[in-house]
Short mmCIF file of C-alpha atoms in Angstrom, two decimals:
data_model
loop_
_atom_site.label_atom_id
_atom_site.label_comp_id
_atom_site.label_asym_id
_atom_site.label_seq_id
_atom_site.Cartn_x
_atom_site.Cartn_y
_atom_site.Cartn_z
CA MET A 1 0.00 0.00 0.00
CA LEU A 2 1.20 3.50 -0.79
CA GLN A 3 2.13 5.83 2.06
CA THR A 4 2.02 9.58 1.39
CA VAL A 5 1.29 12.28 3.95
CA THR A 6 1.21 15.98 3.09
CA ASN A 7 1.97 17.32 6.57
CA HIS A 8 4.19 14.66 8.05
CA ASN A 9 5.06 16.87 11.03
CA GLN A 10 1.72 15.88 12.54
CA LEU A 11 2.66 12.20 12.29
CA SER A 12 6.04 11.76 13.95
CA PHE A 13 6.88 8.87 16.26
CA ASN A 14 9.53 8.49 18.98
CA PHE A 15 10.68 5.02 19.99
CA PRO A 16 13.04 3.78 22.73
CA GLY A 17 16.44 5.02 21.64
CA LEU A 18 19.95 3.65 21.54
CA LYS A 19 22.69 4.71 23.97
CA LYS A 20 23.39 8.08 22.35
CA LYS A 21 20.88 8.19 19.51
CA GLU A 22 17.18 8.89 19.27
CA ILE A 23 14.92 6.71 17.13
CA VAL A 24 12.39 8.90 15.29
CA ALA A 25 10.02 7.94 12.45
CA ASP A 26 7.64 9.90 10.25
CA PHE A 27 5.95 9.63 6.85
CA SER A 28 8.28 11.87 4.86
CA GLY A 29 9.78 9.13 2.68
CA GLY A 30 7.87 10.16 -0.42
CA ILE A 31 6.17 7.82 -2.87
CA ILE A 32 6.92 4.39 -1.41
CA THR A 33 4.91 1.24 -1.97
CA SER A 34 4.86 -1.78 0.31
CA ASP A 35 3.67 -4.15 -2.45
CA SER A 36 6.31 -3.95 -5.19
CA GLY A 37 6.79 -7.73 -5.23
CA GLY A 38 3.25 -8.02 -6.53
CA MET A 39 4.61 -7.39 -10.03
CA LEU A 40 4.84 -11.18 -10.17
CA LEU A 41 1.03 -11.15 -10.34
CA ARG A 42 1.17 -9.08 -13.51
CA GLN A 43 3.70 -11.49 -15.00
CA VAL A 44 1.43 -14.47 -14.29
CA ASP A 45 -1.69 -12.62 -15.40
CA CYS A 46 -0.16 -11.57 -18.72
CA GLY A 47 1.39 -14.99 -19.27
CA LEU A 48 -1.91 -16.84 -18.84
CA ASP A 49 -4.20 -13.96 -19.94
CA ILE A 50 -6.28 -14.51 -16.81
CA ALA A 51 -7.96 -11.10 -16.60
CA GLY A 52 -8.58 -11.00 -20.34
CA LYS A 53 -10.34 -14.37 -20.34
CA VAL A 54 -12.40 -13.49 -17.27
CA ALA A 55 -13.35 -10.09 -18.73
CA ALA A 56 -14.77 -11.90 -21.79
CA ALA A 57 -17.57 -13.17 -19.52
CA PHE A 58 -18.70 -9.58 -18.87
CA THR A 59 -20.70 -7.27 -21.13
CA ASP A 60 -19.92 -3.56 -20.80
CA LYS A 61 -22.81 -1.27 -21.82
CA ARG A 62 -21.04 1.94 -20.77
CA ASP A 63 -20.28 4.70 -23.28
CA GLN A 64 -16.66 3.79 -24.01
CA GLY A 65 -15.83 7.41 -24.84
CA PHE A 66 -16.14 8.23 -21.16
CA VAL A 67 -14.66 5.03 -19.71
CA GLU A 68 -11.36 5.42 -17.85
CA HIS A 69 -11.38 2.02 -16.14
CA SER A 70 -11.94 -0.98 -18.41
CA VAL A 71 -13.54 -4.15 -17.10
CA ASP A 72 -10.29 -6.14 -17.32
CA ASN A 73 -8.40 -3.43 -15.41
CA MET A 74 -11.07 -3.35 -12.70
CA LEU A 75 -10.88 -7.14 -12.44
CA ARG A 76 -7.11 -6.90 -12.06
CA GLN A 77 -7.44 -4.20 -9.43
CA ILE A 78 -9.86 -6.26 -7.33
CA THR A 79 -8.08 -9.62 -7.65
CA TYR A 80 -4.57 -8.21 -7.25
CA GLY A 81 -5.83 -6.40 -4.15
CA ILE A 82 -7.09 -9.70 -2.72
CA CYS A 83 -3.74 -11.38 -3.46
CA LEU A 84 -1.94 -8.51 -1.73
CA GLY A 85 -4.13 -8.82 1.36
CA TYR A 86 -6.76 -6.10 0.86
CA GLU A 87 -10.15 -7.72 1.36
CA ASP A 88 -12.44 -4.69 1.21
CA LEU A 89 -13.23 -2.47 -1.76
CA ASN A 90 -12.94 0.50 0.59
CA ASP A 91 -9.20 -0.20 0.76
CA HIS A 92 -8.96 0.91 -2.87
CA ASP A 93 -9.83 4.49 -1.98
CA ILE A 94 -6.25 4.67 -0.66
CA LEU A 95 -4.71 2.06 -2.97
CA ARG A 96 -5.83 4.02 -6.03
CA ARG A 97 -3.02 6.48 -5.30
CA ASP A 98 -0.33 3.80 -5.57
CA PRO A 99 1.48 4.11 -8.94
CA ALA A 100 3.09 0.68 -8.45
CA LEU A 101 -0.31 -1.02 -8.22
CA ALA A 102 -1.53 1.07 -11.16
CA ALA A 103 1.43 -0.18 -13.19
CA MET A 104 0.63 -3.77 -12.16
CA VAL A 105 -2.97 -3.33 -13.27
CA GLY A 106 -1.85 -1.92 -16.63
CA HIS A 107 -2.61 1.82 -16.54
CA ASN A 108 -0.57 3.83 -19.06
CA ASP A 109 -0.71 6.77 -16.64
CA PRO A 110 0.25 5.14 -13.32
CA ALA A 111 0.84 8.52 -11.64
CA GLY A 112 -2.71 9.63 -12.47
CA LYS A 113 -1.62 12.94 -13.99
CA GLU A 114 -4.01 12.82 -16.94
CA ARG A 115 -7.30 12.15 -15.17
CA ARG A 116 -10.29 14.05 -16.54
CA ARG A 117 -11.59 15.32 -13.23
CA LYS A 118 -9.44 17.57 -11.10
CA ARG A 119 -10.41 15.67 -7.95
CA ASP A 120 -9.00 12.45 -9.49
CA ILE A 121 -5.56 13.83 -10.30
CA GLY A 122 -2.94 11.60 -8.67
CA LYS A 123 -5.40 8.70 -8.37
CA ALA A 124 -4.83 6.43 -11.33
CA LEU A 125 -6.98 3.52 -10.17
CA ALA A 126 -10.73 3.12 -9.78
CA SER A 127 -12.46 4.12 -6.56
CA SER A 128 -14.45 1.74 -4.38
CA HIS A 129 -17.68 3.17 -5.85
CA THR A 130 -16.63 2.33 -9.42
CA LEU A 131 -15.51 -1.16 -8.43
CA GLY A 132 -18.77 -1.60 -6.54
CA ARG A 133 -20.71 -1.05 -9.77
CA LEU A 134 -18.84 -3.97 -11.29
CA GLU A 135 -20.02 -6.17 -8.42
CA LEU A 136 -23.60 -4.90 -8.36
CA GLY A 137 -23.88 -5.25 -12.12
CA VAL A 138 -24.43 -8.98 -11.78
CA ARG A 139 -27.93 -8.56 -10.43
CA GLU A 140 -30.52 -9.82 -12.89
CA VAL A 141 -32.20 -6.89 -14.63
CA GLU A 142 -33.64 -6.43 -18.11
CA LYS A 143 -32.16 -3.05 -19.06
CA PRO A 144 -29.06 -1.04 -18.15
CA SER A 145 -29.56 1.76 -15.66
CA ARG A 146 -27.43 4.69 -14.60
CA TYR A 147 -25.64 2.61 -12.00
CA GLN A 148 -25.87 -0.79 -13.65
CA LYS A 149 -24.29 -1.11 -17.08
CA ILE A 150 -21.89 -4.02 -16.66
CA PHE A 151 -23.33 -7.52 -16.82
CA CYS A 152 -21.85 -10.95 -16.20
CA ASP A 153 -22.61 -14.28 -17.88
CA PHE A 154 -22.30 -16.65 -14.91
CA ASN A 155 -22.16 -19.80 -17.04
CA LYS A 156 -19.36 -18.40 -19.17
CA LEU A 157 -17.40 -17.19 -16.13
CA GLU A 158 -17.72 -20.56 -14.42
CA LYS A 159 -16.34 -22.25 -17.53
CA VAL A 160 -13.44 -19.77 -17.74
CA LEU A 161 -12.39 -20.51 -14.15
CA THR A 162 -12.38 -24.24 -14.86
CA ASP A 163 -10.38 -23.82 -18.06
CA LEU A 164 -7.77 -21.60 -16.38
CA SER A 165 -7.07 -24.19 -13.70
CA LEU A 166 -6.96 -27.02 -16.23
CA ASP A 167 -4.41 -24.99 -18.22
CA LEU A 168 -2.23 -24.97 -15.10
CA LEU A 169 -2.70 -28.72 -14.68
CA GLU A 170 -1.74 -29.26 -18.31
CA ARG A 171 1.49 -27.27 -17.86
CA GLU A 172 2.57 -29.78 -15.20
CA GLY A 173 2.60 -32.53 -17.80
CA GLU A 174 0.28 -35.40 -18.67
CA PRO A 175 -1.05 -36.75 -15.33
CA GLU A 176 -1.43 -40.48 -14.82
CA ARG A 177 -4.34 -39.95 -12.44
CA ILE A 178 -6.68 -37.00 -11.97
CA ILE A 179 -8.28 -36.75 -8.54
CA ILE A 180 -11.45 -34.68 -8.33
CA ASP A 181 -11.86 -33.65 -4.69
CA ILE A 182 -15.29 -32.39 -3.64
CA ASP A 183 -16.22 -30.78 -0.36
CA SER A 184 -18.57 -28.31 1.23
CA THR A 185 -18.00 -25.84 4.05
CA ASP A 186 -19.83 -23.15 5.96
CA ASP A 187 -19.75 -19.44 5.16
CA PRO A 188 -21.23 -17.65 8.20
CA LEU A 189 -23.46 -14.63 7.53
CA HIS A 190 -23.86 -11.61 9.76
CA GLY A 191 -27.02 -10.03 8.45
CA ARG A 192 -30.10 -10.84 6.41
CA GLN A 193 -28.38 -11.76 3.16
CA GLU A 194 -30.47 -13.16 0.36
CA GLY A 195 -30.53 -16.97 0.51
CA GLY A 196 -29.06 -17.17 4.02
CA ARG A 197 -30.58 -19.75 6.35
CA PHE A 198 -29.87 -21.13 9.80
CA HIS A 199 -27.81 -24.33 9.88
CA ALA A 200 -28.23 -26.41 13.04
CA TYR A 201 -24.86 -28.19 12.70
CA TYR A 202 -22.86 -24.97 12.33
CA ASP A 203 -25.20 -23.14 14.75
CA CYS A 204 -25.37 -20.01 12.60
CA SER A 205 -26.97 -18.49 9.53
CA CYS A 206 -24.72 -19.31 6.59
CA TYR A 207 -24.17 -20.32 3.00
CA THR A 208 -22.70 -23.76 2.23
CA PRO A 209 -20.37 -23.29 -0.77
CA LEU A 210 -19.43 -26.32 -2.84
CA TYR A 211 -15.81 -26.72 -3.94
CA PHE A 212 -14.16 -28.92 -6.56
CA PHE A 213 -10.37 -29.21 -6.72
CA ILE A 214 -8.34 -31.21 -9.22
CA ASN A 215 -4.85 -32.07 -7.95
CA ASP A 216 -4.95 -28.91 -5.77
CA HIS A 217 -6.21 -26.70 -8.62
CA LEU A 218 -9.57 -25.00 -7.97
CA ILE A 219 -12.15 -25.65 -10.70
CA VAL A 220 -15.53 -25.08 -9.02
CA ALA A 221 -16.61 -22.66 -6.30
CA GLU A 222 -20.41 -22.53 -6.12
CA LEU A 223 -22.15 -20.50 -3.45
CA ARG A 224 -25.20 -22.44 -2.22
CA THR A 225 -28.01 -21.87 0.18
CA ILE A 226 -28.47 -24.53 2.83
CA SER A 227 -29.75 -27.73 1.25
CA PRO A 228 -31.12 -30.87 2.92
CA ASP A 229 -28.39 -32.76 1.06
CA ALA A 230 -24.73 -31.67 1.10
CA ALA A 231 -24.26 -33.39 -2.26
CA HIS A 232 -26.81 -31.18 -4.01
CA GLY A 233 -25.50 -29.95 -7.36
CA VAL A 234 -22.53 -32.33 -7.66
CA ILE A 235 -23.73 -34.31 -10.70
CA PRO A 236 -24.33 -31.25 -12.97
CA HIS A 237 -20.76 -30.15 -12.34
CA LEU A 238 -19.46 -33.64 -13.05
CA GLU A 239 -21.45 -33.72 -16.29
CA ARG A 240 -19.76 -30.48 -17.32
CA ILE A 241 -16.20 -31.22 -16.14
CA VAL A 242 -15.59 -34.92 -16.81
CA PRO A 243 -16.03 -34.74 -20.63
CA ILE A 244 -13.51 -31.87 -20.68
CA LEU A 245 -11.04 -33.93 -18.64
CA LYS A 246 -11.42 -36.97 -20.88
CA LYS A 247 -10.84 -34.83 -23.95
CA ARG A 248 -7.79 -32.97 -22.60
CA PHE A 249 -6.25 -35.90 -20.70
CA PRO A 250 -7.39 -39.04 -22.54
CA LYS A 251 -4.80 -41.31 -20.90
CA ALA A 252 -5.45 -40.23 -17.32
CA GLU A 253 -7.40 -42.27 -14.80
CA ILE A 254 -10.10 -40.14 -13.10
CA LEU A 255 -10.98 -40.59 -9.41
CA LEU A 256 -13.76 -38.81 -7.52
CA ARG A 257 -12.98 -38.41 -3.81
CA GLY A 258 -15.14 -37.00 -1.02
CA ASP A 259 -16.35 -37.51 2.53
CA SER A 260 -19.52 -39.26 3.67
CA GLY A 261 -21.65 -36.23 2.81
CA PHE A 262 -21.20 -37.19 -0.86
CA CYS A 263 -21.80 -40.93 -0.49
CA ARG A 264 -24.98 -40.95 -2.57
CA ASN A 265 -26.22 -43.72 -4.84
CA GLU A 266 -26.90 -41.24 -7.64
CA ILE A 267 -23.28 -40.06 -7.62
CA MET A 268 -21.88 -43.60 -7.48
CA ASP A 269 -24.22 -44.73 -10.26
CA TRP A 270 -23.10 -41.80 -12.41
CA CYS A 271 -19.43 -42.62 -11.87
CA GLU A 272 -19.98 -46.28 -12.72
CA GLU A 273 -21.91 -45.40 -15.88
CA ASN A 274 -19.20 -42.96 -17.01
CA GLU A 275 -16.21 -45.16 -16.12
CA ILE A 276 -15.02 -42.95 -13.27
CA TYR A 277 -13.55 -44.38 -10.08
CA TYR A 278 -14.83 -43.11 -6.76
CA LEU A 279 -13.58 -43.25 -3.18
CA LEU A 280 -16.14 -41.85 -0.77
CA GLY A 281 -16.43 -41.81 2.99
CA MET A 282 -19.39 -43.78 4.37
CA ALA A 283 -21.26 -43.06 7.57
CA LYS A 284 -21.01 -45.90 10.07
CA ASN A 285 -24.10 -47.87 11.17
CA ASN A 286 -24.85 -50.90 13.31
CA ARG A 287 -24.50 -53.37 10.42
CA LEU A 288 -21.13 -52.00 9.38
CA ASN A 289 -19.87 -51.95 12.96
CA ALA A 290 -21.01 -55.53 13.50
CA THR A 291 -19.21 -56.67 10.32
CA ILE A 292 -15.82 -55.57 11.69
CA SER A 293 -16.41 -56.57 15.32
CA SER A 294 -13.61 -59.17 15.25
CA GLU A 295 -11.12 -56.68 13.74
CA MET A 296 -12.16 -54.12 16.35
CA ALA A 297 -11.47 -56.68 19.11
CA VAL A 298 -7.99 -57.26 17.67
CA ALA A 299 -7.33 -53.48 17.55
CA LYS A 300 -8.49 -53.13 21.15
CA GLY A 301 -6.19 -55.94 22.26
CA MET A 302 -3.25 -54.27 20.48
CA TYR A 303 -4.05 -50.99 22.20
CA MET A 304 -4.30 -52.61 25.65
CA ALA A 305 -0.90 -54.23 25.13
CA SER A 306 0.94 -51.17 23.81
CA GLU A 307 -1.21 -48.22 24.99
CA GLU A 308 -0.68 -46.80 21.50
CA PRO A 309 -3.38 -46.09 18.88
CA SER A 310 -3.97 -49.32 16.95
CA ARG A 311 -5.45 -49.97 13.52
CA VAL A 312 -6.60 -53.05 11.68
CA PHE A 313 -7.80 -52.82 8.06
CA THR A 314 -10.23 -55.10 6.29
CA GLU A 315 -12.61 -55.07 3.34
CA PHE A 316 -15.88 -56.68 2.33
CA TYR A 317 -18.84 -56.27 0.01
CA TYR A 318 -21.99 -54.59 1.24
CA THR A 319 -25.44 -53.56 0.11
CA THR A 320 -28.16 -51.56 1.79
CA LYS A 321 -31.25 -53.23 3.21
CA ASN A 322 -33.63 -50.42 2.30
CA GLY A 323 -32.86 -50.67 -1.41
CA SER A 324 -31.24 -47.23 -1.69
CA TRP A 325 -28.40 -48.81 -3.70
CA ASN A 326 -30.86 -50.67 -5.96
CA GLY A 327 -29.46 -54.00 -4.78
CA LYS A 328 -25.88 -53.23 -5.87
CA ARG A 329 -23.05 -54.77 -3.85
CA ARG A 330 -20.13 -52.40 -3.41
CA ARG A 331 -16.63 -52.75 -2.02
CA ILE A 332 -16.20 -51.34 1.50
CA ILE A 333 -12.81 -50.57 3.06
CA ALA A 334 -12.96 -50.56 6.87
CA LYS A 335 -10.53 -49.19 9.43
CA ALA A 336 -10.95 -50.77 12.85
CA GLU A 337 -9.16 -48.28 15.08
CA TYR A 338 -8.90 -48.10 18.86
CA LEU A 339 -7.73 -44.92 20.58
CA GLU A 340 -7.42 -43.64 24.12
CA LYS A 341 -11.02 -42.43 23.87
CA GLY A 342 -12.25 -45.82 22.65
CA ALA A 343 -13.35 -47.41 19.37
CA ASN A 344 -13.09 -45.29 16.21
CA PRO A 345 -14.32 -47.31 13.21
CA ARG A 346 -14.21 -45.69 9.75
CA PHE A 347 -15.52 -46.82 6.35
CA VAL A 348 -15.09 -45.84 2.70
CA VAL A 349 -16.82 -47.21 -0.40
CA THR A 350 -15.12 -47.60 -3.75
CA ASN A 351 -15.49 -49.17 -7.18
CA TYR A 352 -11.78 -49.92 -7.50
CA PRO A 353 -11.41 -53.66 -8.27
CA ASP A 354 -10.05 -55.92 -5.54
CA ASP A 355 -6.68 -56.38 -7.23
CA ARG A 356 -5.88 -52.65 -7.65
CA TYR A 357 -5.15 -51.61 -4.08
CA GLU A 358 -5.10 -53.34 -0.73
CA ALA A 359 -7.31 -51.93 2.02
CA ARG A 360 -4.63 -50.07 4.00
CA GLU A 361 -3.12 -48.38 0.94
CA LEU A 362 -6.52 -47.34 -0.40
CA TYR A 363 -7.53 -45.78 2.92
CA GLU A 364 -4.31 -44.30 4.30
CA ASP A 365 -2.45 -43.29 1.14
CA ILE A 366 -5.29 -42.29 -1.16
CA TYR A 367 -8.42 -41.46 0.83
CA CYS A 368 -6.75 -39.66 3.77
CA ALA A 369 -4.85 -37.42 1.33
CA ARG A 370 -8.12 -35.56 0.75
CA GLY A 371 -7.33 -33.62 3.92
CA GLU A 372 -4.97 -31.52 1.79
CA MET A 373 -7.99 -30.33 -0.19
CA GLU A 374 -9.51 -29.04 3.04
CA ASN A 375 -6.36 -26.95 3.50
CA ARG A 376 -6.97 -25.39 0.08
CA ILE A 377 -10.48 -24.35 1.18
CA LYS A 378 -9.01 -22.79 4.31
CA GLU A 379 -6.58 -20.89 2.09
CA GLN A 380 -9.52 -19.56 0.12
CA GLN A 381 -11.37 -18.37 3.19
CA LEU A 382 -8.57 -17.30 5.54
CA CYS A 383 -5.95 -16.00 3.09
CA LEU A 384 -8.03 -14.80 0.12
CA PHE A 385 -11.25 -13.73 1.86
CA ALA A 386 -13.63 -16.08 0.03
CA ASP A 387 -16.05 -15.69 2.95
CA ARG A 388 -16.40 -11.94 2.32
CA THR A 389 -20.07 -12.42 1.37
CA SER A 390 -21.62 -9.40 3.09
CA SER A 391 -23.70 -8.11 0.17
CA HIS A 392 -27.46 -8.46 0.43
CA TYR A 393 -27.65 -10.06 -3.02
CA MET A 394 -26.63 -13.69 -3.42
CA ARG A 395 -25.44 -13.22 -7.02
CA VAL A 396 -23.10 -10.45 -5.85
CA ASN A 397 -21.77 -12.75 -3.14
CA GLN A 398 -21.25 -15.48 -5.74
CA LEU A 399 -19.21 -13.02 -7.82
CA ARG A 400 -17.14 -12.12 -4.76
CA LEU A 401 -16.45 -15.81 -4.23
CA TRP A 402 -15.30 -16.02 -7.85
CA PHE A 403 -13.05 -12.99 -7.42
CA ALA A 404 -11.39 -14.83 -4.54
CA SER A 405 -11.19 -17.88 -6.83
CA ILE A 406 -9.45 -15.86 -9.55
CA ALA A 407 -7.01 -14.62 -6.92
CA TYR A 408 -6.42 -18.24 -5.87
CA ILE A 409 -5.70 -19.25 -9.47
CA MET A 410 -3.11 -16.44 -9.71
CA MET A 411 -1.46 -17.51 -6.46
CA ASP A 412 -1.66 -21.15 -7.55
CA ALA A 413 0.12 -20.25 -10.80
CA ILE A 414 2.93 -18.57 -8.86
CA ARG A 415 3.19 -21.63 -6.61
CA THR A 416 3.00 -24.12 -9.49
CA LEU A 417 5.15 -22.35 -12.07
CA GLY A 418 7.20 -19.75 -10.21
CA LEU A 419 8.07 -21.63 -7.04
CA LYS A 420 8.66 -24.94 -8.79
CA GLY A 421 11.80 -26.60 -7.48
CA THR A 422 12.09 -24.31 -4.42
CA LYS A 423 11.48 -24.92 -0.73
CA MET A 424 8.30 -22.84 -1.03
CA SER A 425 6.68 -24.99 -3.73
CA ARG A 426 3.96 -26.05 -1.25
CA SER A 427 3.63 -22.75 0.62
CA LEU A 428 0.32 -21.22 1.67
CA CYS A 429 -0.96 -18.13 -0.13
CA SER A 430 -0.34 -16.07 3.00
CA THR A 431 3.33 -17.15 3.04
CA ILE A 432 3.73 -16.29 -0.64
CA ARG A 433 2.20 -12.88 0.02
CA LEU A 434 4.48 -12.17 2.98
CA LYS A 435 7.75 -13.36 1.45
CA LEU A 436 7.32 -12.39 -2.20
CA PHE A 437 4.87 -9.49 -2.43
CA LYS A 438 5.48 -7.35 0.64
CA ILE A 439 8.61 -5.57 -0.55
CA GLY A 440 9.08 -1.87 0.09
CA ALA A 441 10.14 0.18 -2.92
CA ILE A 442 10.55 3.82 -3.93
CA VAL A 443 8.41 4.48 -7.02
CA ARG A 444 9.64 6.79 -9.76
CA VAL A 445 7.43 7.43 -12.80
CA SER A 446 8.93 9.10 -15.86
CA VAL A 447 7.88 9.48 -19.47
CA ARG A 448 9.80 6.38 -20.49
CA ARG A 449 9.42 3.96 -17.57
CA VAL A 450 8.12 3.07 -14.13
CA TYR A 451 11.09 2.36 -11.88
CA LEU A 452 10.74 0.49 -8.59
CA ALA A 453 13.80 0.85 -6.35
CA MET A 454 13.18 -2.19 -4.15
CA SER A 455 14.58 -2.47 -0.65
CA SER A 456 18.21 -3.57 -0.49
CA ALA A 457 17.44 -5.17 2.88
CA TYR A 458 14.84 -7.54 1.39
CA PRO A 459 15.95 -10.97 2.69
CA TYR A 460 14.64 -13.22 -0.15
CA GLN A 461 16.29 -11.61 -3.16
CA LEU A 462 17.66 -14.88 -4.56
CA LEU A 463 14.29 -16.58 -4.18
CA TYR A 464 12.55 -13.68 -5.92
CA ASP A 465 15.05 -13.90 -8.79
CA ARG A 466 14.42 -17.65 -9.09
CA VAL A 467 10.64 -17.14 -9.23
CA HIS A 468 10.99 -14.40 -11.83
CA GLN A 469 13.21 -16.58 -14.02
CA ASN A 470 10.89 -19.57 -13.65
CA LEU A 471 7.93 -17.50 -14.82
CA ILE A 472 9.87 -16.15 -17.80
CA GLU A 473 10.74 -19.72 -18.80
CA ALA A 474 7.15 -20.87 -18.31
CA PHE A 475 5.73 -18.26 -20.68
CA THR A 476 8.35 -18.40 -23.45
#
């Protein structure tokens, strides 16, 4: 963020001094940005044409003769801001003065000297009010109005987000197996937002967004109202995504993985009909518990002898008594576990044939790895503000979720392409932001160039150089 103060004498700070020297600070440094490392975002954005592809999903009905902030530049401003740690559009009323961010976004006049209105001189970027019109423009109306002239095709935007992440997956090489991870989470609400309902399990009013990740790449982020079934809406997304995967990666095995909330006969039937493997958690019941009673006794005996958590794995075929599986017998992997707190049985259902994986490998190595997908959701919400759904309108909140998703794709590209081969190749978005983006720099804007004099004391200069070189190689 830019720091400029006209009368810095009013903002001077004294700190505990040294033996013979005072320590005094003020805001007289001039035009200094704290986000110069964010230029990597521009490099990734231009290399993958992220903002351009996303902007194609919007229709701009404004009189272009009066437009100073294009849709793609506004998209960059919002998503770059999220990546840099600014969750609120109000932050842009100060950020719009930052020539470094303006250069990242792509303004030819990053110092804002050629603005039409006198009050906008020195403010190259769009204000929070202008950006807000981009958000509010997604409400369904028949005709443009004074404040609503930008419209979004949700179906097209959803497809763009999927394609962008699959492009990243493709750059990693032909995968032998594609794992589609599905999960749902809570998005607490703090008002009377459209579509918000009380959820007894989470004990709050919330949305329940649905996420799809493929090998850690985000491909679906759908904001949902509370549904009686957590698996609501999964099959339409599979019908859209799986044909694309089979076309782009014809040699790859496809596996659908999820917890017991997605163990539904309709989903398993669909996977079987479309030659997709599945590995889904299954809620325990009396019949399942009774089936592994001997294995549970063995696990208990092991625990009593060693006083250490003990596990015994087994497998069997099972069908429901109430006919919900239409009489189909399916392979169940069971974990008979005994802990200090007592018995802890767990079950998963799969259509992998018996000779593909043994029970322990299928559960511990493949199914339990889905916990990493839950970390990606936490990244979305905690690091990239995907739960910033405070608008009254649900469509606006969906767009905000997608803005956070675009920001995730940008960060994912830096992690996948830029940090490849480094110790930070699995770093969280917050770590990438702290170590690569938050670099202080003096900003000098001339007729011929924008020059960022980055801090000589920045401790990760070699890492930054490696990331920059990796991105150059990735896009040439």
